[in-house]
Amino acid sequence: MPQPRKKFAQHWLRSEKALNSIVNAATLNEHDRVLEIGPGTGILTRQLLPLAQAVVAVEIDRDLCDRLAQKLGQTEHFLLLQGDFLTLDLDTLLVPFPAFQNPNKVVANIPYNITGPIIEKLLGTIAAPNPHPFDAIVLLVQKEVALRLCSKPGSTHFGALSVRVQYLAECQFICDVPAKAFQPPPKVDSAVIRLHPRPITTPAHNPRHLETIVKAGFASKRKMLRNNLKSLVEGDRLTHLLEQLNVNPQVRAEDLSVEQWVALSNELQGSG
Ligand code: SAH
């Protein structure tokens, strides 16, 4: 095992059970082209290769890339790219490799220090969704993040991230993965999640406005929604709109469903 590097958030997965959960959640078939972020020592990559048509993996650590290339070789259906997933332009890099273009699934045990930016790059944002959405995204993430992504309104875990991600994708909690499933064990427990990007049934008329009110609405978790939105909407008007939407004006931000956030944004835009 190579010595794990802290700066790249390296924690090698060593649990067969966790590996199986990740692979099963991806329901791979021989037509799937998989993108893996942070293959590390290749433990997950090795499971993916026999099940998919092609796997393209992006790894930032040069030394690991050398080891992986030696171990797995650049076969017809495996392509290893060295670089920072967050800054590289995958579409352009894959132009010379037609067999790996437009991967349709993502399966990865990602570096936890960049979970938010990775998810944003995969899904896009409310105002700029990824124009080529993946069929499925299966990730191992910190349990805390998994709970936020998969929670329902009313839960203490339901926050701005939940609204932003659930606007773009169906989020499923697959299973818990304990810290001891890794070498070295991270400080936190983990979980496998699956995201299914899909267009929301009723989109926001002005996605930027929705982003603005969600950010402001969750600014202070202890306050009522109407107090968090004070600087954006006049109090009486908000109370009136919430009543129209059949929402108790005393609600907190975490009590509104994604659909209610959209409705609120659309009403505020319409009656502005
Ligand atoms: N998938 C492996 C390793 C997970 S650790 C396993 O399950 O054992 C996270 C991996 O992501 C490490 O290999 C790390 O080097 C890599 N990584 C960290 N930051 C990255 C980035 N910005 N782009 C691509 N890979 C990155």
CSV table of C-alpha atoms and ligand atoms in Angstrom, one decimal:
chain,number,residue,atom,x,y,z
A,1,MET,CA,0.0,0.0,0.0
A,2,PRO,CA,1.4,3.4,-0.8
A,3,GLN,CA,1.8,5.8,2.1
A,4,PRO,CA,-1.5,7.9,2.1
A,5,ARG,CA,-1.0,11.6,1.5
A,6,LYS,CA,-3.0,13.9,3.7
A,7,LYS,CA,-3.1,16.8,1.3
A,8,PHE,CA,-5.0,14.7,-1.3
A,9,ALA,CA,-7.4,13.3,1.4
A,10,GLN,CA,-6.2,9.8,0.7
A,11,HIS,CA,-8.0,7.0,2.6
A,12,TRP,CA,-7.8,3.6,1.1
A,13,LEU,CA,-11.0,1.6,1.1
A,14,ARG,CA,-10.3,-1.9,2.4
A,15,SER,CA,-13.8,-3.3,3.1
A,16,GLU,CA,-15.1,-5.8,0.6
A,17,LYS,CA,-18.6,-5.1,1.9
A,18,ALA,CA,-18.4,-1.4,1.2
A,19,LEU,CA,-16.9,-2.0,-2.3
A,20,ASN,CA,-19.8,-4.4,-3.1
A,21,SER,CA,-22.3,-1.8,-1.9
A,22,ILE,CA,-20.8,0.9,-4.2
A,23,VAL,CA,-20.6,-1.4,-7.2
A,24,ASN,CA,-24.2,-2.8,-6.7
A,25,ALA,CA,-25.6,0.7,-6.3
A,26,ALA,CA,-24.3,1.5,-9.8
A,27,THR,CA,-26.1,-1.4,-11.5
A,28,LEU,CA,-23.5,-1.4,-14.3
A,29,ASN,CA,-24.0,-3.1,-17.6
A,30,GLU,CA,-21.8,-3.6,-20.6
A,31,HIS,CA,-22.9,-0.4,-22.2
A,32,ASP,CA,-22.0,1.9,-19.3
A,33,ARG,CA,-19.1,4.3,-19.6
A,34,VAL,CA,-17.9,5.1,-16.1
A,35,LEU,CA,-16.1,8.1,-14.7
A,36,GLU,CA,-14.1,7.4,-11.5
A,37,ILE,CA,-12.7,10.3,-9.5
A,38,GLY,CA,-9.6,9.5,-7.4
A,39,PRO,CA,-9.0,5.8,-8.2
A,40,GLY,CA,-6.1,5.8,-5.7
A,41,THR,CA,-4.7,2.3,-5.6
A,42,GLY,CA,-7.3,1.0,-8.0
A,43,ILE,CA,-9.3,-1.1,-5.6
A,44,LEU,CA,-12.6,0.1,-6.8
A,45,THR,CA,-11.4,0.5,-10.4
A,46,ARG,CA,-10.7,-3.2,-10.5
A,47,GLN,CA,-14.3,-4.0,-9.6
A,48,LEU,CA,-15.7,-1.6,-12.2
A,49,LEU,CA,-13.6,-2.8,-15.2
A,50,PRO,CA,-15.1,-6.2,-15.8
A,51,LEU,CA,-18.7,-4.8,-15.5
A,52,ALA,CA,-18.6,-1.7,-17.7
A,53,GLN,CA,-17.9,-1.0,-21.3
A,54,ALA,CA,-15.2,1.6,-20.4
A,55,VAL,CA,-13.8,3.3,-17.3
A,56,VAL,CA,-12.1,6.7,-17.4
A,57,ALA,CA,-10.4,7.6,-14.1
A,58,VAL,CA,-9.0,11.0,-13.0
A,59,GLU,CA,-6.2,10.9,-10.3
A,60,ILE,CA,-4.3,14.0,-9.1
A,61,ASP,CA,-1.4,12.1,-7.5
A,62,ARG,CA,1.4,11.5,-10.1
A,63,ASP,CA,3.1,8.7,-8.2
A,64,LEU,CA,-0.2,6.8,-7.8
A,65,CYS,CA,-0.9,7.3,-11.5
A,66,ASP,CA,2.4,5.6,-12.3
A,67,ARG,CA,1.6,2.7,-10.0
A,68,LEU,CA,-1.9,2.4,-11.4
A,69,ALA,CA,-0.8,2.5,-15.0
A,70,GLN,CA,1.7,-0.3,-14.2
A,71,LYS,CA,-0.9,-2.4,-12.4
A,72,LEU,CA,-3.8,-2.0,-14.7
A,73,GLY,CA,-2.2,-0.8,-17.9
A,74,GLN,CA,-3.9,1.3,-20.5
A,75,THR,CA,-6.2,-1.3,-21.9
A,76,GLU,CA,-8.9,-0.8,-24.5
A,77,HIS,CA,-11.4,-0.1,-21.9
A,78,PHE,CA,-9.4,1.7,-19.2
A,79,LEU,CA,-8.1,5.3,-19.5
A,80,LEU,CA,-6.2,7.0,-16.7
A,81,LEU,CA,-5.9,10.8,-16.7
A,82,GLN,CA,-3.6,12.6,-14.3
A,83,GLY,CA,-4.9,15.9,-13.1
A,84,ASP,CA,-7.2,17.8,-10.8
A,85,PHE,CA,-10.7,16.7,-11.5
A,86,LEU,CA,-12.0,20.2,-10.5
A,87,THR,CA,-10.1,22.1,-13.0
A,88,LEU,CA,-9.7,19.7,-16.0
A,89,ASP,CA,-12.0,19.9,-18.9
A,90,LEU,CA,-13.0,16.3,-19.4
A,91,ASP,CA,-14.9,16.8,-22.7
A,92,THR,CA,-11.8,18.4,-24.4
A,93,LEU,CA,-9.4,15.8,-22.9
A,94,LEU,CA,-11.5,12.9,-24.2
A,95,VAL,CA,-11.7,14.1,-27.8
A,96,PRO,CA,-8.8,11.9,-28.8
A,97,PHE,CA,-10.4,8.9,-27.0
A,98,PRO,CA,-13.8,8.3,-28.6
A,99,ALA,CA,-14.4,5.0,-26.6
A,100,PHE,CA,-14.4,7.1,-23.4
A,101,GLN,CA,-16.4,10.1,-24.4
A,102,ASN,CA,-19.5,11.1,-22.6
A,103,PRO,CA,-19.3,8.8,-19.6
A,104,ASN,CA,-22.9,8.1,-18.4
A,105,LYS,CA,-22.2,7.1,-14.8
A,106,VAL,CA,-19.9,8.3,-12.0
A,107,VAL,CA,-18.8,5.8,-9.4
A,108,ALA,CA,-16.2,6.9,-6.9
A,109,ASN,CA,-14.8,7.0,-3.4
A,110,ILE,CA,-14.0,10.7,-3.6
A,111,PRO,CA,-11.6,13.0,-1.6
A,112,TYR,CA,-13.8,14.4,1.1
A,113,ASN,CA,-12.1,17.7,1.3
A,114,ILE,CA,-13.6,18.7,-2.1
A,115,THR,CA,-17.0,16.9,-1.9
A,116,GLY,CA,-19.0,20.1,-2.5
A,117,PRO,CA,-17.1,21.3,-5.5
A,118,ILE,CA,-17.1,17.7,-7.0
A,119,ILE,CA,-20.9,17.4,-6.7
A,120,GLU,CA,-21.3,20.9,-8.2
A,121,LYS,CA,-19.1,20.0,-11.1
A,122,LEU,CA,-21.1,16.8,-11.7
A,123,LEU,CA,-24.6,18.3,-11.4
A,124,GLY,CA,-24.1,21.9,-12.1
A,125,THR,CA,-26.1,24.5,-10.2
A,126,ILE,CA,-29.8,25.6,-10.1
A,127,ALA,CA,-29.0,28.4,-12.5
A,128,ALA,CA,-26.6,26.4,-14.7
A,129,PRO,CA,-27.4,22.6,-14.5
A,130,ASN,CA,-25.0,20.3,-16.2
A,131,PRO,CA,-26.3,20.2,-19.8
A,132,HIS,CA,-25.3,16.5,-20.2
A,133,PRO,CA,-26.6,15.0,-17.0
A,134,PHE,CA,-25.3,11.6,-15.9
A,135,ASP,CA,-27.7,8.6,-15.6
A,136,ALA,CA,-26.4,7.9,-12.1
A,137,ILE,CA,-23.8,9.1,-9.7
A,138,VAL,CA,-22.7,6.8,-6.9
A,139,LEU,CA,-20.4,8.3,-4.3
A,140,LEU,CA,-18.8,7.4,-1.0
A,141,VAL,CA,-19.1,10.6,1.1
A,142,GLN,CA,-19.0,11.7,4.7
A,143,LYS,CA,-22.1,10.5,6.5
A,144,GLU,CA,-22.9,14.1,7.5
A,145,VAL,CA,-23.0,15.1,3.8
A,146,ALA,CA,-25.0,12.0,2.9
A,147,LEU,CA,-27.6,12.9,5.5
A,148,ARG,CA,-27.8,16.5,4.2
A,149,LEU,CA,-28.2,15.4,0.6
A,150,CYS,CA,-30.8,12.7,1.3
A,151,SER,CA,-32.9,14.3,4.0
A,152,LYS,CA,-36.5,15.4,3.7
A,153,PRO,CA,-37.9,18.8,4.7
A,154,GLY,CA,-38.5,19.1,8.4
A,155,SER,CA,-35.3,17.2,9.2
A,156,THR,CA,-32.5,19.0,11.0
A,157,HIS,CA,-30.2,17.9,8.2
A,158,PHE,CA,-32.3,19.6,5.5
A,159,GLY,CA,-30.3,22.7,4.5
A,160,ALA,CA,-29.4,24.9,1.5
A,161,LEU,CA,-27.3,22.0,0.1
A,162,SER,CA,-30.3,19.7,0.2
A,163,VAL,CA,-32.5,22.1,-1.7
A,164,ARG,CA,-29.8,22.9,-4.3
A,165,VAL,CA,-28.9,19.3,-4.9
A,166,GLN,CA,-32.5,17.9,-4.7
A,167,TYR,CA,-33.6,20.5,-7.2
A,168,LEU,CA,-31.2,18.8,-9.7
A,169,ALA,CA,-31.3,15.2,-8.7
A,170,GLU,CA,-33.1,12.4,-6.8
A,171,CYS,CA,-30.9,11.5,-3.8
A,172,GLN,CA,-30.8,8.1,-2.2
A,173,PHE,CA,-29.0,7.0,0.9
A,174,ILE,CA,-27.7,3.5,0.1
A,175,CYS,CA,-25.8,2.4,3.3
A,176,ASP,CA,-23.5,3.4,6.1
A,177,VAL,CA,-19.8,2.7,5.9
A,178,PRO,CA,-17.9,2.8,9.2
A,179,ALA,CA,-14.5,4.7,9.5
A,180,LYS,CA,-12.7,1.4,10.0
A,181,ALA,CA,-13.5,0.4,6.4
A,182,PHE,CA,-10.6,2.7,5.4
A,183,GLN,CA,-6.8,2.7,5.9
A,184,PRO,CA,-6.2,5.2,7.6
A,185,PRO,CA,-9.6,5.6,9.1
A,186,PRO,CA,-11.0,9.1,8.5
A,187,LYS,CA,-12.2,11.1,11.6
A,188,VAL,CA,-15.8,10.7,10.4
A,189,ASP,CA,-18.1,7.9,9.4
A,190,SER,CA,-19.1,7.6,5.7
A,191,ALA,CA,-22.0,6.5,3.6
A,192,VAL,CA,-22.8,5.5,0.0
A,193,ILE,CA,-25.2,7.7,-1.9
A,194,ARG,CA,-26.8,7.5,-5.3
A,195,LEU,CA,-27.9,10.6,-7.2
A,196,HIS,CA,-30.2,10.5,-10.3
A,197,PRO,CA,-30.1,13.8,-12.1
A,198,ARG,CA,-33.5,14.8,-13.5
A,199,PRO,CA,-35.3,17.9,-14.5
A,200,ILE,CA,-37.5,19.1,-11.7
A,201,THR,CA,-41.3,18.9,-12.5
A,202,THR,CA,-41.9,22.6,-11.9
A,203,PRO,CA,-38.8,24.6,-12.6
A,204,ALA,CA,-38.1,28.1,-11.1
A,205,HIS,CA,-39.0,31.0,-13.5
A,206,ASN,CA,-35.8,32.7,-12.4
A,207,PRO,CA,-33.3,30.2,-11.1
A,208,ARG,CA,-30.9,32.9,-9.9
A,209,HIS,CA,-33.6,34.3,-7.7
A,210,LEU,CA,-34.2,30.8,-6.3
A,211,GLU,CA,-30.5,30.5,-5.5
A,212,THR,CA,-30.6,33.9,-3.8
A,213,ILE,CA,-33.6,33.2,-1.5
A,214,VAL,CA,-32.3,29.7,-0.6
A,215,LYS,CA,-29.0,31.1,0.5
A,216,ALA,CA,-30.6,33.9,2.5
A,217,GLY,CA,-33.3,31.7,3.9
A,218,PHE,CA,-30.9,29.3,5.5
A,219,ALA,CA,-28.4,32.0,6.6
A,220,SER,CA,-29.3,31.6,10.3
A,221,LYS,CA,-30.7,28.3,11.1
A,222,ARG,CA,-32.3,29.4,14.4
A,223,LYS,CA,-34.3,32.2,12.8
A,224,MET,CA,-37.7,32.0,11.2
A,225,LEU,CA,-37.7,32.1,7.4
A,226,ARG,CA,-39.3,35.5,7.3
A,227,ASN,CA,-36.6,37.0,9.5
A,228,ASN,CA,-33.8,35.5,7.3
A,229,LEU,CA,-35.5,36.9,4.2
A,230,LYS,CA,-36.1,40.3,5.8
A,231,SER,CA,-33.6,42.1,3.6
A,232,LEU,CA,-35.1,40.6,0.4
A,233,VAL,CA,-38.8,40.7,1.0
A,234,GLU,CA,-41.0,43.0,3.1
A,235,GLY,CA,-42.4,41.1,6.1
A,236,ASP,CA,-46.1,41.5,5.4
A,237,ARG,CA,-45.8,40.6,1.8
A,238,LEU,CA,-43.9,37.4,2.7
A,239,THR,CA,-46.5,36.4,5.4
A,240,HIS,CA,-49.2,36.9,2.7
A,241,LEU,CA,-47.4,34.8,0.1
A,242,LEU,CA,-46.7,32.0,2.6
A,243,GLU,CA,-50.4,31.9,3.5
A,244,GLN,CA,-51.2,31.7,-0.2
A,245,LEU,CA,-48.9,28.7,-0.4
A,246,ASN,CA,-50.6,27.2,2.6
A,247,VAL,CA,-47.4,27.5,4.7
A,248,ASN,CA,-47.4,28.6,8.3
A,249,PRO,CA,-45.7,32.1,8.3
A,250,GLN,CA,-43.7,31.0,11.4
A,251,VAL,CA,-41.8,28.3,9.5
A,252,ARG,CA,-38.1,27.9,9.4
A,253,ALA,CA,-36.2,27.4,6.2
A,254,GLU,CA,-35.8,23.7,6.7
A,255,ASP,CA,-39.5,23.1,6.8
A,256,LEU,CA,-40.1,24.2,3.1
A,257,SER,CA,-40.0,21.4,0.5
A,258,VAL,CA,-38.0,22.0,-2.7
A,259,GLU,CA,-41.3,22.5,-4.5
A,260,GLN,CA,-42.4,25.1,-2.0
A,261,TRP,CA,-39.1,27.0,-2.4
A,262,VAL,CA,-39.7,27.1,-6.1
A,263,ALA,CA,-43.3,28.2,-5.6
A,264,LEU,CA,-42.1,30.9,-3.2
A,265,SER,CA,-39.5,32.1,-5.7
A,266,ASN,CA,-42.0,32.1,-8.5
A,267,GLU,CA,-44.6,34.0,-6.5
A,268,LEU,CA,-42.0,36.6,-5.4
A,269,GLN,CA,-40.9,37.1,-9.0
A,270,GLY,CA,-44.5,37.3,-10.3
A,271,SER,CA,-45.8,39.7,-7.7
A,272,GLY,CA,-42.7,41.9,-7.6
B,1,SAH,N1,-10.8,5.3,-4.6
B,1,SAH,C1,-9.6,4.9,-3.8
B,1,SAH,C2,-9.0,6.2,-3.1
B,1,SAH,C3,-9.9,7.1,-2.4
B,1,SAH,S1,-9.0,8.4,-1.6
B,1,SAH,C4,-10.1,4.0,-2.7
B,1,SAH,O1,-11.3,3.8,-2.6
B,1,SAH,O2,-9.2,3.4,-2.0
B,1,SAH,C5,-9.3,9.8,-2.7
B,1,SAH,C6,-8.5,9.7,-3.9
B,1,SAH,O3,-8.7,11.0,-4.7
B,1,SAH,C7,-7.0,9.7,-3.7
B,1,SAH,O4,-6.4,8.7,-4.6
B,1,SAH,C8,-6.5,11.1,-4.1
B,1,SAH,O5,-5.1,11.2,-4.6
B,1,SAH,C9,-7.5,11.5,-5.1
B,1,SAH,N2,-7.7,13.0,-5.3
B,1,SAH,C10,-7.6,13.9,-4.4
B,1,SAH,N3,-7.9,15.1,-4.9
B,1,SAH,C11,-8.1,14.9,-6.2
B,1,SAH,C12,-8.5,15.8,-7.3
B,1,SAH,N4,-8.6,17.1,-7.1
B,1,SAH,N5,-8.7,15.3,-8.5
B,1,SAH,C13,-8.5,13.9,-8.7
B,1,SAH,N6,-8.2,13.0,-7.7
B,1,SAH,C14,-8.0,13.5,-6.5
